[in-house]
mmCIF file of C-alpha atoms in Angstrom:
data_model
loop_
_atom_site.group_PDB
_atom_site.id
_atom_site.type_symbol
_atom_site.label_atom_id
_atom_site.label_comp_id
_atom_site.label_asym_id
_atom_site.label_seq_id
_atom_site.Cartn_x
_atom_site.Cartn_y
_atom_site.Cartn_z
ATOM 1 C CA UNK A 674 91.201 113.368 93.971
ATOM 2 C CA UNK A 675 89.649 111.098 96.534
ATOM 3 C CA UNK A 676 89.711 107.347 96.398
ATOM 4 C CA UNK A 677 88.272 104.608 98.537
ATOM 5 C CA UNK A 678 89.483 101.045 98.235
ATOM 6 C CA UNK A 679 87.682 98.022 99.562
ATOM 7 C CA UNK A 680 89.932 95.140 98.628
ATOM 8 C CA UNK A 681 87.547 92.442 99.788
ATOM 9 C CA UNK A 682 84.941 91.659 97.156
ATOM 10 C CA UNK A 683 83.046 88.993 99.047
ATOM 11 C CA UNK A 684 83.094 87.567 102.546
ATOM 12 C CA UNK A 685 81.137 84.520 103.637
ATOM 13 C CA UNK A 686 80.813 83.547 107.275
ATOM 14 C CA UNK A 687 78.723 81.338 109.480
ATOM 15 C CA UNK A 688 76.334 82.970 111.887
ATOM 16 C CA UNK A 689 77.909 84.249 115.123
ATOM 17 C CA UNK A 690 81.309 84.699 113.545
ATOM 18 C CA UNK A 691 82.850 88.158 113.536
ATOM 19 C CA UNK A 692 83.321 89.948 110.222
ATOM 20 C CA UNK A 693 85.880 92.673 109.616
ATOM 21 C CA UNK A 694 85.617 94.804 106.502
ATOM 22 C CA UNK A 695 88.677 96.662 105.291
ATOM 23 C CA UNK A 696 88.680 100.172 103.878
ATOM 24 C CA UNK A 697 91.623 102.261 102.770
ATOM 25 C CA UNK A 698 91.204 105.822 101.573
ATOM 26 C CA UNK A 699 93.157 108.548 99.818
ATOM 27 C CA UNK A 700 92.552 112.257 100.112
ATOM 28 C CA UNK A 701 94.544 115.466 100.114
ATOM 29 C CA UNK A 702 92.059 117.230 102.349
ATOM 30 C CA UNK A 703 92.835 117.734 106.011
ATOM 31 C CA UNK A 704 89.181 117.749 106.957
ATOM 32 C CA UNK A 705 87.165 114.812 105.761
ATOM 33 C CA UNK A 706 84.492 112.377 106.835
ATOM 34 C CA UNK A 707 84.371 108.617 106.622
ATOM 35 C CA UNK A 708 81.248 106.521 106.502
ATOM 36 C CA UNK A 709 80.014 102.983 106.354
ATOM 37 C CA UNK A 710 76.731 102.256 104.633
ATOM 38 C CA UNK A 711 74.875 98.976 104.269
ATOM 39 C CA UNK A 712 72.888 98.032 101.160
ATOM 40 C CA UNK A 713 70.607 95.039 101.712
ATOM 41 C CA UNK A 714 69.078 93.204 98.736
ATOM 42 C CA UNK A 715 66.135 95.617 98.745
ATOM 43 C CA UNK A 716 68.481 98.322 97.504
ATOM 44 C CA UNK A 717 68.283 101.187 99.947
ATOM 45 C CA UNK A 718 71.471 102.467 101.561
ATOM 46 C CA UNK A 719 71.404 102.443 105.320
ATOM 47 C CA UNK A 720 73.725 104.783 107.207
ATOM 48 C CA UNK A 721 75.752 102.898 109.820
ATOM 49 C CA UNK A 722 78.580 105.001 111.146
ATOM 50 C CA UNK A 723 80.485 108.220 110.552
ATOM 51 C CA UNK A 724 83.826 109.509 111.654
ATOM 52 C CA UNK A 725 85.519 112.839 111.006
ATOM 53 C CA UNK A 726 89.214 113.202 110.372
ATOM 54 C CA UNK A 727 89.891 114.814 113.729
ATOM 55 C CA UNK A 728 88.404 112.047 115.789
ATOM 56 C CA UNK A 729 90.373 108.840 115.815
ATOM 57 C CA UNK A 730 88.633 107.467 118.836
ATOM 58 C CA UNK A 731 87.363 104.038 118.054
ATOM 59 C CA UNK A 732 84.023 103.030 119.430
ATOM 60 C CA UNK A 733 81.607 100.214 119.695
ATOM 61 C CA UNK A 734 77.942 100.622 118.905
ATOM 62 C CA UNK A 735 76.003 97.491 119.598
ATOM 63 C CA UNK A 736 77.456 94.782 117.376
ATOM 64 C CA UNK A 737 79.297 97.323 115.242
ATOM 65 C CA UNK A 738 82.755 98.662 115.913
ATOM 66 C CA UNK A 739 85.277 100.520 113.840
ATOM 67 C CA UNK A 740 88.988 101.106 113.762
ATOM 68 C CA UNK A 741 90.077 104.441 112.308
ATOM 69 C CA UNK A 742 93.826 104.664 111.798
ATOM 70 C CA UNK A 743 94.805 107.958 110.236
ATOM 71 C CA UNK A 744 98.453 106.920 110.010
ATOM 72 C CA UNK A 745 97.559 104.118 107.617
ATOM 73 C CA UNK A 746 94.498 105.815 106.066
ATOM 74 C CA UNK A 747 92.308 102.941 107.082
ATOM 75 C CA UNK A 748 88.779 102.816 108.404
ATOM 76 C CA UNK A 749 87.908 99.205 109.111
ATOM 77 C CA UNK A 750 84.513 98.038 110.268
ATOM 78 C CA UNK A 751 83.655 94.978 112.333
ATOM 79 C CA UNK A 752 80.375 93.195 112.858
ATOM 80 C CA UNK A 753 80.500 91.087 115.992
ATOM 81 C CA UNK A 754 78.474 87.890 116.297
ATOM 82 C CA UNK A 755 77.107 88.176 112.781
ATOM 83 C CA UNK A 756 73.508 87.346 111.982
ATOM 84 C CA UNK A 757 71.792 86.313 108.766
ATOM 85 C CA UNK A 758 70.164 89.760 108.591
ATOM 86 C CA UNK A 759 73.633 91.278 108.298
ATOM 87 C CA UNK A 760 73.903 89.837 104.795
ATOM 88 C CA UNK A 761 74.269 92.833 102.492
ATOM 89 C CA UNK A 762 76.751 94.871 100.510
ATOM 90 C CA UNK A 763 78.753 97.190 102.711
ATOM 91 C CA UNK A 764 80.175 100.404 101.316
ATOM 92 C CA UNK A 765 82.886 102.551 102.776
ATOM 93 C CA UNK A 766 82.667 106.182 101.699
ATOM 94 C CA UNK A 767 84.617 109.410 102.025
ATOM 95 C CA UNK A 768 83.588 113.035 101.746
ATOM 96 C CA UNK A 769 85.211 116.399 102.273
ATOM 97 C CA UNK A 770 83.832 119.887 102.701
ATOM 98 C CA UNK A 771 81.754 119.638 99.541
ATOM 99 C CA UNK A 772 79.931 116.679 101.103
ATOM 100 C CA UNK A 773 80.166 114.652 97.889
ATOM 101 C CA UNK A 774 80.544 110.978 98.693
ATOM 102 C CA UNK A 775 83.170 108.823 97.053
ATOM 103 C CA UNK A 776 82.274 105.186 97.503
ATOM 104 C CA UNK A 777 84.412 102.106 97.557
ATOM 105 C CA UNK A 778 83.501 99.169 95.349
ATOM 106 C CA UNK A 779 81.619 97.477 98.166
ATOM 107 C CA UNK A 780 82.060 94.197 99.997
ATOM 108 C CA UNK A 781 79.334 91.582 99.788
ATOM 109 C CA UNK A 782 78.826 89.892 103.125
ATOM 110 C CA UNK A 783 76.958 86.621 103.259
ATOM 111 C CA UNK A 784 76.091 85.214 106.653
ATOM 112 C CA UNK A 785 75.017 81.581 106.563
ATOM 113 C CA UNK A 786 72.777 80.081 109.193
ATOM 114 C CA UNK B 1266 65.828 109.274 112.218
ATOM 115 C CA UNK B 1267 66.044 111.074 108.910
ATOM 116 C CA UNK B 1268 63.776 109.598 106.259
ATOM 117 C CA UNK B 1269 64.153 110.066 102.538
ATOM 118 C CA UNK B 1270 61.380 108.892 100.259
ATOM 119 C CA UNK B 1271 62.036 108.099 96.625
ATOM 120 C CA UNK B 1272 59.320 107.428 94.087
ATOM 121 C CA UNK B 1273 58.731 105.386 92.029
ATOM 122 C CA UNK B 1274 60.650 102.371 93.228
ATOM 123 C CA UNK B 1275 60.524 100.742 89.833
ATOM 124 C CA UNK B 1276 59.644 101.968 86.380
ATOM 125 C CA UNK B 1277 59.582 100.307 83.005
ATOM 126 C CA UNK B 1278 59.265 102.553 79.990
ATOM 127 C CA UNK B 1279 59.601 102.530 76.250
ATOM 128 C CA UNK B 1280 62.621 103.949 74.532
ATOM 129 C CA UNK B 1281 62.189 107.638 73.793
ATOM 130 C CA UNK B 1282 59.945 108.462 76.723
ATOM 131 C CA UNK B 1283 60.872 110.610 79.711
ATOM 132 C CA UNK B 1284 60.796 109.424 83.288
ATOM 133 C CA UNK B 1285 60.603 111.570 86.407
ATOM 134 C CA UNK B 1286 61.924 110.371 89.751
ATOM 135 C CA UNK B 1287 61.077 112.194 92.970
ATOM 136 C CA UNK B 1288 63.188 112.422 96.093
ATOM 137 C CA UNK B 1289 61.659 113.828 99.273
ATOM 138 C CA UNK B 1290 63.072 114.409 102.714
ATOM 139 C CA UNK B 1291 60.153 113.591 104.986
ATOM 140 C CA UNK B 1292 61.174 114.788 108.411
ATOM 141 C CA UNK B 1293 63.932 117.285 107.783
ATOM 142 C CA UNK B 1294 64.884 120.072 105.426
ATOM 143 C CA UNK B 1295 67.566 119.154 102.936
ATOM 144 C CA UNK B 1296 70.101 121.812 102.024
ATOM 145 C CA UNK B 1297 71.530 119.609 99.371
ATOM 146 C CA UNK B 1298 70.378 116.524 97.566
ATOM 147 C CA UNK B 1299 72.534 114.201 95.541
ATOM 148 C CA UNK B 1300 71.718 111.836 92.707
ATOM 149 C CA UNK B 1301 73.670 108.636 92.183
ATOM 150 C CA UNK B 1302 73.605 105.889 89.624
ATOM 151 C CA UNK B 1303 74.447 102.281 90.323
ATOM 152 C CA UNK B 1304 74.978 99.549 87.761
ATOM 153 C CA UNK B 1305 74.455 95.906 88.784
ATOM 154 C CA UNK B 1306 77.048 94.699 91.256
ATOM 155 C CA UNK B 1307 78.904 97.984 91.091
ATOM 156 C CA UNK B 1308 79.394 100.940 93.348
ATOM 157 C CA UNK B 1309 77.473 104.190 93.378
ATOM 158 C CA UNK B 1310 78.600 106.942 91.082
ATOM 159 C CA UNK B 1311 77.651 110.528 91.820
ATOM 160 C CA UNK B 1312 75.765 112.108 88.950
ATOM 161 C CA UNK B 1313 74.913 115.558 90.263
ATOM 162 C CA UNK B 1314 74.543 117.765 93.290
ATOM 163 C CA UNK B 1315 71.286 119.622 93.716
ATOM 164 C CA UNK B 1316 70.897 122.718 95.876
ATOM 165 C CA UNK B 1317 67.534 124.257 96.601
ATOM 166 C CA UNK B 1318 66.769 127.195 94.357
ATOM 167 C CA UNK B 1319 69.856 126.934 92.189
ATOM 168 C CA UNK B 1320 71.071 124.971 89.212
ATOM 169 C CA UNK B 1321 72.371 121.490 89.753
ATOM 170 C CA UNK B 1322 76.072 120.783 89.482
ATOM 171 C CA UNK B 1323 76.815 117.802 87.279
ATOM 172 C CA UNK B 1324 79.785 115.480 87.522
ATOM 173 C CA UNK B 1325 82.094 115.104 84.577
ATOM 174 C CA UNK B 1326 80.622 112.919 81.889
ATOM 175 C CA UNK B 1327 76.998 113.325 82.967
ATOM 176 C CA UNK B 1328 74.800 114.967 80.350
ATOM 177 C CA UNK B 1329 72.808 117.742 81.981
ATOM 178 C CA UNK B 1330 70.293 117.850 79.123
ATOM 179 C CA UNK B 1331 69.741 114.146 79.499
ATOM 180 C CA UNK B 1332 69.331 114.127 83.249
ATOM 181 C CA UNK B 1333 67.314 117.168 84.277
ATOM 182 C CA UNK B 1334 67.380 117.983 87.959
ATOM 183 C CA UNK B 1335 65.041 120.359 89.743
ATOM 184 C CA UNK B 1336 65.266 121.205 93.436
ATOM 185 C CA UNK B 1337 62.176 123.327 93.982
ATOM 186 C CA UNK B 1338 62.043 123.218 97.755
ATOM 187 C CA UNK B 1339 64.048 122.155 100.773
ATOM 188 C CA UNK B 1340 62.239 118.828 100.789
ATOM 189 C CA UNK B 1341 61.933 117.869 97.128
ATOM 190 C CA UNK B 1342 64.301 117.205 94.261
ATOM 191 C CA UNK B 1343 63.378 115.556 90.981
ATOM 192 C CA UNK B 1344 65.447 113.792 88.359
ATOM 193 C CA UNK B 1345 64.004 113.520 84.877
ATOM 194 C CA UNK B 1346 65.611 111.108 82.454
ATOM 195 C CA UNK B 1347 64.715 112.597 79.093
ATOM 196 C CA UNK B 1348 64.274 110.516 75.939
ATOM 197 C CA UNK B 1349 65.336 107.405 77.779
ATOM 198 C CA UNK B 1350 67.229 104.683 75.953
ATOM 199 C CA UNK B 1351 68.130 101.130 77.004
ATOM 200 C CA UNK B 1352 71.594 102.254 78.098
ATOM 201 C CA UNK B 1353 69.922 104.492 80.693
ATOM 202 C CA UNK B 1354 68.573 101.407 82.445
ATOM 203 C CA UNK B 1355 70.074 101.462 85.906
ATOM 204 C CA UNK B 1356 69.401 101.904 89.605
ATOM 205 C CA UNK B 1357 69.077 105.571 90.507
ATOM 206 C CA UNK B 1358 69.304 106.582 94.134
ATOM 207 C CA UNK B 1359 69.056 109.964 95.786
ATOM 208 C CA UNK B 1360 70.340 111.238 99.077
ATOM 209 C CA UNK B 1361 69.657 114.282 101.190
ATOM 210 C CA UNK B 1362 71.840 116.245 103.557
ATOM 211 C CA UNK B 1363 70.243 118.100 106.426
ATOM 212 C CA UNK B 1364 70.549 121.737 107.464
ATOM 213 C CA UNK B 1365 70.939 121.031 111.154
ATOM 214 C CA UNK B 1366 72.563 118.412 113.297
ATOM 215 C CA UNK B 1367 75.038 116.161 111.552
ATOM 216 C CA UNK B 1368 75.054 117.991 108.261
ATOM 217 C CA UNK B 1369 77.752 115.827 106.767
ATOM 218 C CA UNK B 1370 75.601 112.710 106.806
ATOM 219 C CA UNK B 1371 73.653 111.804 103.702
ATOM 220 C CA UNK B 1372 70.473 109.825 104.083
ATOM 221 C CA UNK B 1373 69.438 107.775 101.109
ATOM 222 C CA UNK B 1374 66.164 106.963 99.453
ATOM 223 C CA UNK B 1375 65.250 103.393 98.570
ATOM 224 C CA UNK B 1376 66.234 103.873 94.951
ATOM 225 C CA UNK B 1377 64.473 103.630 91.608
ATOM 226 C CA UNK B 1378 65.117 100.782 89.231
ATOM 227 C CA UNK B 1379 64.664 102.040 85.683
ATOM 228 C CA UNK B 1380 64.266 99.616 82.821
ATOM 229 C CA UNK B 1381 64.060 101.069 79.328
ATOM 230 C CA UNK B 1382 62.736 98.698 76.668
#
């Protein structure tokens, strides 16, 4: 069985602060995919980033960066210089070869002006 | 980018009626579409997996006669909530997975908020 844990329920920051969201996962599969999605108040899920289990290279994409550590089964996500528009619920998700997504509970990020 | 359209965005219906929700991939062909349900302030729970031209696969605990899924083409899947009751009130959201490119990425529709009176 797959499991995704987002221990942080809510995070509140002031604009321009960095925000790091934690994600820990469990899976018995050797091939799997990790995702971060953003759900703004309007409800739609916006795809942010994806990583497969064979690629632990961490990258930066604009204000987003991620830290994939296979040894600790963690896939943390950082928003640099946060903005009010970053306020949303962020979901970490995991899928294997069947492509079914298992979502974490979500972390609500509030960025105050 | 990949666009998934979901319609309607909001529906209010009387108990006992059926409601159909459409999910369309607008600029790509979707091998597989997924239907999720989300209760307020909770995570998304997978209800079923829909493959074009075949029967949907339902997750444990999801009533297939209650939630009818049809995937008639590579760009359209529908979810029909039959004989809806207040406990079916929820946010339903679909996703689509492409046949080319990054096939492991699911792109989501904007969701449908169902309220059953």
